[in-house]
Coordinates of C-alpha atoms and ligand atoms in Angstrom, one line a residue:
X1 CA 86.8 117.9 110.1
X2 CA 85.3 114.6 108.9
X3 CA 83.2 115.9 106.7
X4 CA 86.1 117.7 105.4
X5 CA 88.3 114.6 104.7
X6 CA 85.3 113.3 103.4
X7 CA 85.1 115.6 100.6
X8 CA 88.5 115.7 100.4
X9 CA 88.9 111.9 99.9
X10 CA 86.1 111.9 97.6
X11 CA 87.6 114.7 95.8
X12 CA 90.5 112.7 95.7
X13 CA 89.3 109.7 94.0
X14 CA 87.0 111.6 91.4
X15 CA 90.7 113.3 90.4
X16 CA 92.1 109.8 90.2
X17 CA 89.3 108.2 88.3
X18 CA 90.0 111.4 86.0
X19 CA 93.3 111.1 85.3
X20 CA 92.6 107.3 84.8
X21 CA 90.5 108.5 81.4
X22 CA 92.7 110.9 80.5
X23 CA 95.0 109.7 77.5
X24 CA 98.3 110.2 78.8
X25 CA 101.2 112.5 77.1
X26 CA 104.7 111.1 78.1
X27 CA 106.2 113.6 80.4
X28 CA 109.9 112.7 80.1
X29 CA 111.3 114.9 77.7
X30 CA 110.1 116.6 75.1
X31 CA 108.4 114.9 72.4
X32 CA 109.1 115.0 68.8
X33 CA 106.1 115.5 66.2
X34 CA 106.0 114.8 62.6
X35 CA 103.0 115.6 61.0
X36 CA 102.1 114.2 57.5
X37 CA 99.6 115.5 55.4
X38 CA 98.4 114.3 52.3
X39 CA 96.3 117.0 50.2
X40 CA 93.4 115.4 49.2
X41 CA 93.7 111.8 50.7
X42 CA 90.4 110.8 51.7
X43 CA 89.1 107.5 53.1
X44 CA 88.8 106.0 49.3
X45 CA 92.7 107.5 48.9
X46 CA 93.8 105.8 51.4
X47 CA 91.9 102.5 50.7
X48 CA 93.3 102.7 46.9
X49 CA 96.5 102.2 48.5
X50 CA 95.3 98.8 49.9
X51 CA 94.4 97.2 46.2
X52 CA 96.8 99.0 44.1
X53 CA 100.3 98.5 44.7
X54 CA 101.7 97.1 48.1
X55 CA 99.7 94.3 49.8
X56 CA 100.2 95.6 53.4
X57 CA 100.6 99.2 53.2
X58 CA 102.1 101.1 56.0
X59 CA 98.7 102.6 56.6
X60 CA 98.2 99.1 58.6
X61 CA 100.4 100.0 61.6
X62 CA 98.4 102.3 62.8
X63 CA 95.9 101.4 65.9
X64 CA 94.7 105.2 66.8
X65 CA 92.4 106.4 64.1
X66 CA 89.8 108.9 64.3
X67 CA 87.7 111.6 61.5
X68 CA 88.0 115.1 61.2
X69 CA 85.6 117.2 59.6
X70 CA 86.9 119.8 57.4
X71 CA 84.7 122.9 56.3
X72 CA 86.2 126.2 56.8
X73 CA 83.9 129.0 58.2
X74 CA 83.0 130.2 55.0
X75 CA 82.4 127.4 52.5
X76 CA 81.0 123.5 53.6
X77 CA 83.5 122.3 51.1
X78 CA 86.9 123.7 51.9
X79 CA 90.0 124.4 50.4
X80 CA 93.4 123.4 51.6
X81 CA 94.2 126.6 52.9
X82 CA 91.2 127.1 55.2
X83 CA 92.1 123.2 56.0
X84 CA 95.4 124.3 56.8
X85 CA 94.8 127.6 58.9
X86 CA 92.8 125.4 60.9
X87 CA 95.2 122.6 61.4
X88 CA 98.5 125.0 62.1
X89 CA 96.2 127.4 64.4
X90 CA 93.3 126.2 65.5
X91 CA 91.5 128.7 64.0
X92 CA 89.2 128.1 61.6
X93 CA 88.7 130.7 58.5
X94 CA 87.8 131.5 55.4
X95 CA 88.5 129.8 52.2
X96 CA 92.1 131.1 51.0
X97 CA 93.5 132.5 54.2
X98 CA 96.7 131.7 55.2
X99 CA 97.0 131.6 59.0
X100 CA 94.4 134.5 60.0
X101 CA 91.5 135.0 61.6
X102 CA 87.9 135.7 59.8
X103 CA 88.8 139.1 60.0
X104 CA 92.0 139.1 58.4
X105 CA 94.2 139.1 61.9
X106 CA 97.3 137.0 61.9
X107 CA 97.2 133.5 64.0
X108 CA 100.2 132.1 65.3
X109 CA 101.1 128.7 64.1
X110 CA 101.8 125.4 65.8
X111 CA 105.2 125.6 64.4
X112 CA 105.8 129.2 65.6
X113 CA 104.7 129.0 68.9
X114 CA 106.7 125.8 69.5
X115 CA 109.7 127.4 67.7
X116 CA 109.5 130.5 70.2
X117 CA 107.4 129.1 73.4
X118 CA 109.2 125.6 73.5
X119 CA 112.6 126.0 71.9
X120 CA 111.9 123.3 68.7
X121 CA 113.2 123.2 65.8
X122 CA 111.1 123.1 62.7
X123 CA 110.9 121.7 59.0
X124 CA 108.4 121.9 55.9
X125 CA 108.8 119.2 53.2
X126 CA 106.5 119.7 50.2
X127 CA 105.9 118.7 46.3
X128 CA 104.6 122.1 45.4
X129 CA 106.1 125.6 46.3
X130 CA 107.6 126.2 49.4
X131 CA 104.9 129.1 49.7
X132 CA 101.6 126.7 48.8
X133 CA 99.0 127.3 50.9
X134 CA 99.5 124.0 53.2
X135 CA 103.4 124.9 54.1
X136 CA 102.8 128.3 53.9
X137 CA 100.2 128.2 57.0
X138 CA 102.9 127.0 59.4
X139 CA 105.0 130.4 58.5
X140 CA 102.8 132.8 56.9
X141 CA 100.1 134.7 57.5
X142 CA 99.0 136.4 54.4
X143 CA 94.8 137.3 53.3
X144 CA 94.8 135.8 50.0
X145 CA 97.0 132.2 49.3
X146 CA 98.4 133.6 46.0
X147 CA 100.0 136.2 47.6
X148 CA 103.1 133.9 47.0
X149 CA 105.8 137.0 47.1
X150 CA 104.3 138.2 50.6
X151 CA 104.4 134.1 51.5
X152 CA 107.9 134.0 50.3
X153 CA 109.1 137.3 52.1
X154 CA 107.9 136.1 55.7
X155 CA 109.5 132.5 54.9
X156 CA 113.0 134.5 54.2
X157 CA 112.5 135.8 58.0
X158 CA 110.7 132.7 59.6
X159 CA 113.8 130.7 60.9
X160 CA 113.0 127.4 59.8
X161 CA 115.4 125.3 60.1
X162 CA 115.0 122.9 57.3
X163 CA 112.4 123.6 54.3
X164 CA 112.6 121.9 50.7
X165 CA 110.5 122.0 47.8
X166 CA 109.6 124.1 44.6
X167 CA 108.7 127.7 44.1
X168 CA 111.9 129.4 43.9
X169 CA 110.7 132.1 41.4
X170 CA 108.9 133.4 44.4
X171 CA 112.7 134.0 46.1
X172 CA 114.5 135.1 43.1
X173 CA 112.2 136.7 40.5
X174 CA 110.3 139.5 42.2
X175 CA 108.4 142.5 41.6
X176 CA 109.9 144.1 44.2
X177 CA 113.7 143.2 43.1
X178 CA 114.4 141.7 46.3
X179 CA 116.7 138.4 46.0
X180 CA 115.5 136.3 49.2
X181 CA 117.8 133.8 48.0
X182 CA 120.8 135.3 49.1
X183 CA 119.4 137.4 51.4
X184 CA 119.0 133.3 53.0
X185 CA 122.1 132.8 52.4
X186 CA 123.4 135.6 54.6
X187 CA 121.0 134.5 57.2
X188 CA 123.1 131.2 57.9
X189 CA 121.0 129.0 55.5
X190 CA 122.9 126.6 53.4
X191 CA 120.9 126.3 49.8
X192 CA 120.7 124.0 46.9
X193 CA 118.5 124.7 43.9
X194 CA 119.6 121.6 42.1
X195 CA 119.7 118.1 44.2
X196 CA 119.1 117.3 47.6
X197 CA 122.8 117.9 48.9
X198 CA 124.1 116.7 52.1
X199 CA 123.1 119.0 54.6
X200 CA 125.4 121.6 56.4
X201 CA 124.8 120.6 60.4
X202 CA 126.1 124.2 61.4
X203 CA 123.3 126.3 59.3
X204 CA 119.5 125.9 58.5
X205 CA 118.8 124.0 55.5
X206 CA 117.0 125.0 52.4
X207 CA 115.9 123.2 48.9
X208 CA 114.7 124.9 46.1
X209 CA 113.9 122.2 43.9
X210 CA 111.9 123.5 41.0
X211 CA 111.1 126.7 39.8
X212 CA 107.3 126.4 40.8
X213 CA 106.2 122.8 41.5
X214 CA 107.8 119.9 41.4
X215 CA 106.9 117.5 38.7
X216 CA 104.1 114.5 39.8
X217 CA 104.9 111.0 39.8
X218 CA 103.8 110.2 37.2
X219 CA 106.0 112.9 35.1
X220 CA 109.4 111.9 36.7
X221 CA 109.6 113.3 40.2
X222 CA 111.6 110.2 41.9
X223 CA 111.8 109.6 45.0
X224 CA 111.4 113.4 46.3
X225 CA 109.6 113.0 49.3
X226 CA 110.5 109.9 51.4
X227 CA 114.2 111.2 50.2
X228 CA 113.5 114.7 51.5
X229 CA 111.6 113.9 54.8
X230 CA 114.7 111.4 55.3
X231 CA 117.3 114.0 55.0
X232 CA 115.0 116.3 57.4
X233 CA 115.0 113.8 60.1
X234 CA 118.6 112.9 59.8
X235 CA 119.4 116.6 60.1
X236 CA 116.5 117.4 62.8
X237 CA 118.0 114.7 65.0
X238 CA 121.5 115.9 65.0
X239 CA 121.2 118.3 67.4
X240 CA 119.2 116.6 70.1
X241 CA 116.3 119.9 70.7
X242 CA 113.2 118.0 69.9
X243 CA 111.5 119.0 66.6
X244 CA 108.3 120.1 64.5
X245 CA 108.0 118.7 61.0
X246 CA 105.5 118.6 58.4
X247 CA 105.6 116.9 55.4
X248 CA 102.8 117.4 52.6
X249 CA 102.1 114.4 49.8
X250 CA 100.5 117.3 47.6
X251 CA 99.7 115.5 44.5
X252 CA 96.9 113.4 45.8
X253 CA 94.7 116.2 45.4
X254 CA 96.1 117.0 42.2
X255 CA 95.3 113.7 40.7
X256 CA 91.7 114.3 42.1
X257 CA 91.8 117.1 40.3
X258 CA 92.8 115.8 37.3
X259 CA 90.5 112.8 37.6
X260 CA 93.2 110.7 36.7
X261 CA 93.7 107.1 38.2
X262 CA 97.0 106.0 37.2
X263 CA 98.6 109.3 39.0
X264 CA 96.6 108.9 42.1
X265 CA 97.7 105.3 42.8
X266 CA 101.3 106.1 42.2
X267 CA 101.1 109.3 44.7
X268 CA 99.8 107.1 46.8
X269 CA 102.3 104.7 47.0
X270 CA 105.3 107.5 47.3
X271 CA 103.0 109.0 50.5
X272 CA 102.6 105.4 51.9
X273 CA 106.7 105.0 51.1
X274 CA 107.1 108.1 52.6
X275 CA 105.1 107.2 55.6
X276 CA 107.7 103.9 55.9
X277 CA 110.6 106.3 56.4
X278 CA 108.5 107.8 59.4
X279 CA 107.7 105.2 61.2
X280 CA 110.9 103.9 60.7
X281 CA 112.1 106.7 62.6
X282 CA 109.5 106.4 65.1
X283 CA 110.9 102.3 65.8
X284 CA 114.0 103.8 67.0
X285 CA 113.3 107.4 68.6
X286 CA 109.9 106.7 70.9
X287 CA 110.2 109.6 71.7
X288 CA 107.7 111.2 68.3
X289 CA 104.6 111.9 68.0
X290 CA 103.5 110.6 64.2
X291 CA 99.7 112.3 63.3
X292 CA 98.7 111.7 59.6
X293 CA 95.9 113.1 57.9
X294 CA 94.3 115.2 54.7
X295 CA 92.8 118.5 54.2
X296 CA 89.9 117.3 52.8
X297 CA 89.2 114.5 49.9
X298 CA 89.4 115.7 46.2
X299 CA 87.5 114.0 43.5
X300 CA 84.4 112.2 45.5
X301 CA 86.4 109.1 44.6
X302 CA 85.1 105.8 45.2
X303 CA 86.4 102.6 44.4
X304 CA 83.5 100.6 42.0
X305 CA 83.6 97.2 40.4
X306 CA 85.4 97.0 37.1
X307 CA 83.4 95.0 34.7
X308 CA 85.3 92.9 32.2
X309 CA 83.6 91.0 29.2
X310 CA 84.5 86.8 29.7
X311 CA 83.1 83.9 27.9
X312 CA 80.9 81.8 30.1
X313 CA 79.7 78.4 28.9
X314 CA 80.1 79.2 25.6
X315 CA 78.0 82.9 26.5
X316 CA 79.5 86.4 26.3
X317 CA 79.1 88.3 29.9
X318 CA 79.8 91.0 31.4
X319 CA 80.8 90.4 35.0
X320 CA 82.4 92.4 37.6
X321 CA 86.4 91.5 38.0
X322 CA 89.1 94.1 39.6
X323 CA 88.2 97.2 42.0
X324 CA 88.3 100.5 39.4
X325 CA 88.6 104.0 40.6
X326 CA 86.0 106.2 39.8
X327 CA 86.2 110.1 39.8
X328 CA 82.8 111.6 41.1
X329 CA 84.0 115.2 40.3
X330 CA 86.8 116.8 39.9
X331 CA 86.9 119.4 43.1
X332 CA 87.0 119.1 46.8
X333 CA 84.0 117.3 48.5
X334 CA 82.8 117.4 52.0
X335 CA 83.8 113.9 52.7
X336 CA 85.2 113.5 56.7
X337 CA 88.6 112.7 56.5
X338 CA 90.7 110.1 58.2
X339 CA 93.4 110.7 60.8
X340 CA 96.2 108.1 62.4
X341 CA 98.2 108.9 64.9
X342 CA 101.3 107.2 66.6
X343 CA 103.8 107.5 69.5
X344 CA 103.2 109.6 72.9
X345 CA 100.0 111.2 72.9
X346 CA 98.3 109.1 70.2
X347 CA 94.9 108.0 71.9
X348 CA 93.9 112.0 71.9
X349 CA 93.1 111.4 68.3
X350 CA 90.2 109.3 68.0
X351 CA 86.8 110.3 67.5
X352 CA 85.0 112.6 65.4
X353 CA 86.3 115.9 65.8
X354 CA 86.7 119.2 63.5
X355 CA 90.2 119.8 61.8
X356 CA 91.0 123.0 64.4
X357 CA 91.3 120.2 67.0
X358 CA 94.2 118.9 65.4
X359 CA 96.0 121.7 66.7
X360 CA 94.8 121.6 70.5
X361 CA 95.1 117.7 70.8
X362 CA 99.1 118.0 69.4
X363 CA 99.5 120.6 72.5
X364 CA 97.9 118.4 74.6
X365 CA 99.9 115.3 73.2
X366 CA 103.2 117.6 73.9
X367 CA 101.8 118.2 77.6
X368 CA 102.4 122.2 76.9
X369 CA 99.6 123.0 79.2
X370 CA 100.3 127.4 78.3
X371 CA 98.9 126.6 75.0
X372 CA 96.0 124.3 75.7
X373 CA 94.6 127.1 77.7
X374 CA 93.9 129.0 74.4
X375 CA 91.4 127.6 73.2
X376 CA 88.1 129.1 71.8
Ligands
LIG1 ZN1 92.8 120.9 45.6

């Protein structure tokens, strides 16, 4: 019998000094998350915001930081729909799949499974189409990313309950003659295809707001994305059921792409404005879990000295004056990428970690223990 409380004691102890390390998830209520991603924002994205633009960026309030590594299971470099199969799953794939396995089988999402498993409602805020491969991940499982009129089809029947950005050709101009528009409309959606309207607090809400993409920043796009993720929150909150919302600041990578400095600093500062209207949310409604991170990096940018040509005693030099950004290439790289986290659940986000385990550690931030046990 001693022996036995012995062990038992002991047992006791090891359990406590266990749950002592063991970040803890707030277990009063369920938690809110709000998940930005910005495509193609690698460390020397995010740093770009800290010389260009704002002197404090909102980047600063964060305190839980860790690095994800991001290649798919096909290709070291990925692409942002492997990135995103990974994140929304857990499952990591091949380079174009849209939530499914390496042979093709369909993987439930993050947003599904709390949509159906945990009663939450759900929102996808983007600059690109609607059916892109990063919001199209969270809804869609398709084999190839430009399968956009499958993509659309399963968003037509997904039940989210607040989407906006482009792509509406994919909902209105098909090969198949269907017209997904109205056939949202007759599935209690309220939709605009011109601005973003109030919202209707009885029906899902939907925002077509371009025909394909949405214009960059640096072509006229506004104020898009902190205005859209503000109208998501207000609506999300309206109800009281806790939510899932992603929001995706696409156009870093596109600047990447594009090798073009001017666009990535100013889609930089609408993500970091963007990230302002989150954690604004997060000051009054504790209650969130805020986890921001990329894909992957695009462009192998670094951030070099920019030499200027002044007249020294009387001499002509060439010296080293402002920070310049400097395009390495202009496709993905294999970079690590950063991610912050903030609210209930934050500390399970530092380290080192692959993307999948974005996915696993927001389960385990949400304390649903049913969905934790799956993984690989
Ligand atoms: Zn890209």
């Amino acid at each position: 019998m001693l022996r036995l409380s012995k062990i038992s004691s002991a047992l006791f102890l090891a359990l406590l000094a266990l749950s002592a390390c063991t970040p803890q998830a707030k277990e009063d209520g369920p938690i809110n998350v709000i998940f930005l991603i910005g495509d193609g924002m690698g460390l020397p994205q995010v740093s770009s915001a800290f010389y260009f633009g704002d002197d404090a960026p909102n980047f600063l309030q964060f305190e839980k930081i860790g690095l994800m590594k991001t290649n798919s299971s096909s290709h070291k470099v990925t692409d942002s729909a492997a990135a995103a199969t990974a994140m929304a799953t857990g499952v990591r794939s091949y380079n174009r799949a849209i939530s499914v396995s390496p042979d093709s089988l369909s993987v439930p999402s993050i947003l599904e499974l709390l949509r159906d498993q945990a009663g939450y409602q759900t929102g996808l805020v983007s600059l690109t189409t609607i059916t892109h491969a990063t919001p199209a991940c969270f809804y869609a499982h398709v084999e190839d990313r430009d399968q956009h009129e499958d993509i659309a089809a399963q968003l037509a029947t997904a039940r989210v309950d607040f989407f906006a950005g482009g792509g509406l050709k994919y909902f209105t101009q098909r090969k198949d003659q269907r017209n997904l528009y109205q056939e949202l409309l007759g599935s209690n959606y309220h939709l605009d295809s011109l601005q973003l309207s109030a919202y209707d607090p009885a029906k899902k809400n939907g925002y077509f707001l371009a025909s394909e993409s949405l214009p960059s920043k640096v072509e006229g796009r506004g104020n898009f994305l902190p205005d859209a993720t503000q109208l998501g929150l207000d609506y999300l909150s309206e109800s009281g059921k806790p939510f899932f919302l992603m929001v995706e600041g696409s156009y870093i990578d596109w600047a990447g792409h594009a090798e073009n400095d001017t666009m990535l600093i100013q889609e930089m500062a609408d993500f970091n404005e963007t990230l302002g209207v989150v954690l604004a949310y997060l000051e009054k409604h504790p209650n969130t879990l805020l986890v921001v991170t990329a894909d992957h990096e695009t462009g192998g940018v670094s951030l070099d000295k920019q030499y200027e040509a002044y007249k020294v005693f009387g001499q002509q030099k060439v010296i080293p004056s402002e920070v310049a950004i400097r395009f390495n290439s202009n496709q993905h790289s294999a970079e690590l990428v950063p991610v912050f986290a903030k609210g209930p659940g934050e500390d399970y986000f530092q380290g080192i970690y692959q993307n999948n385990e974005i996915y696993f550690r927001m389960l385990q931030a949400l304390n649903i223990q049913s969905f934790s046990n799956i993984r690989p």
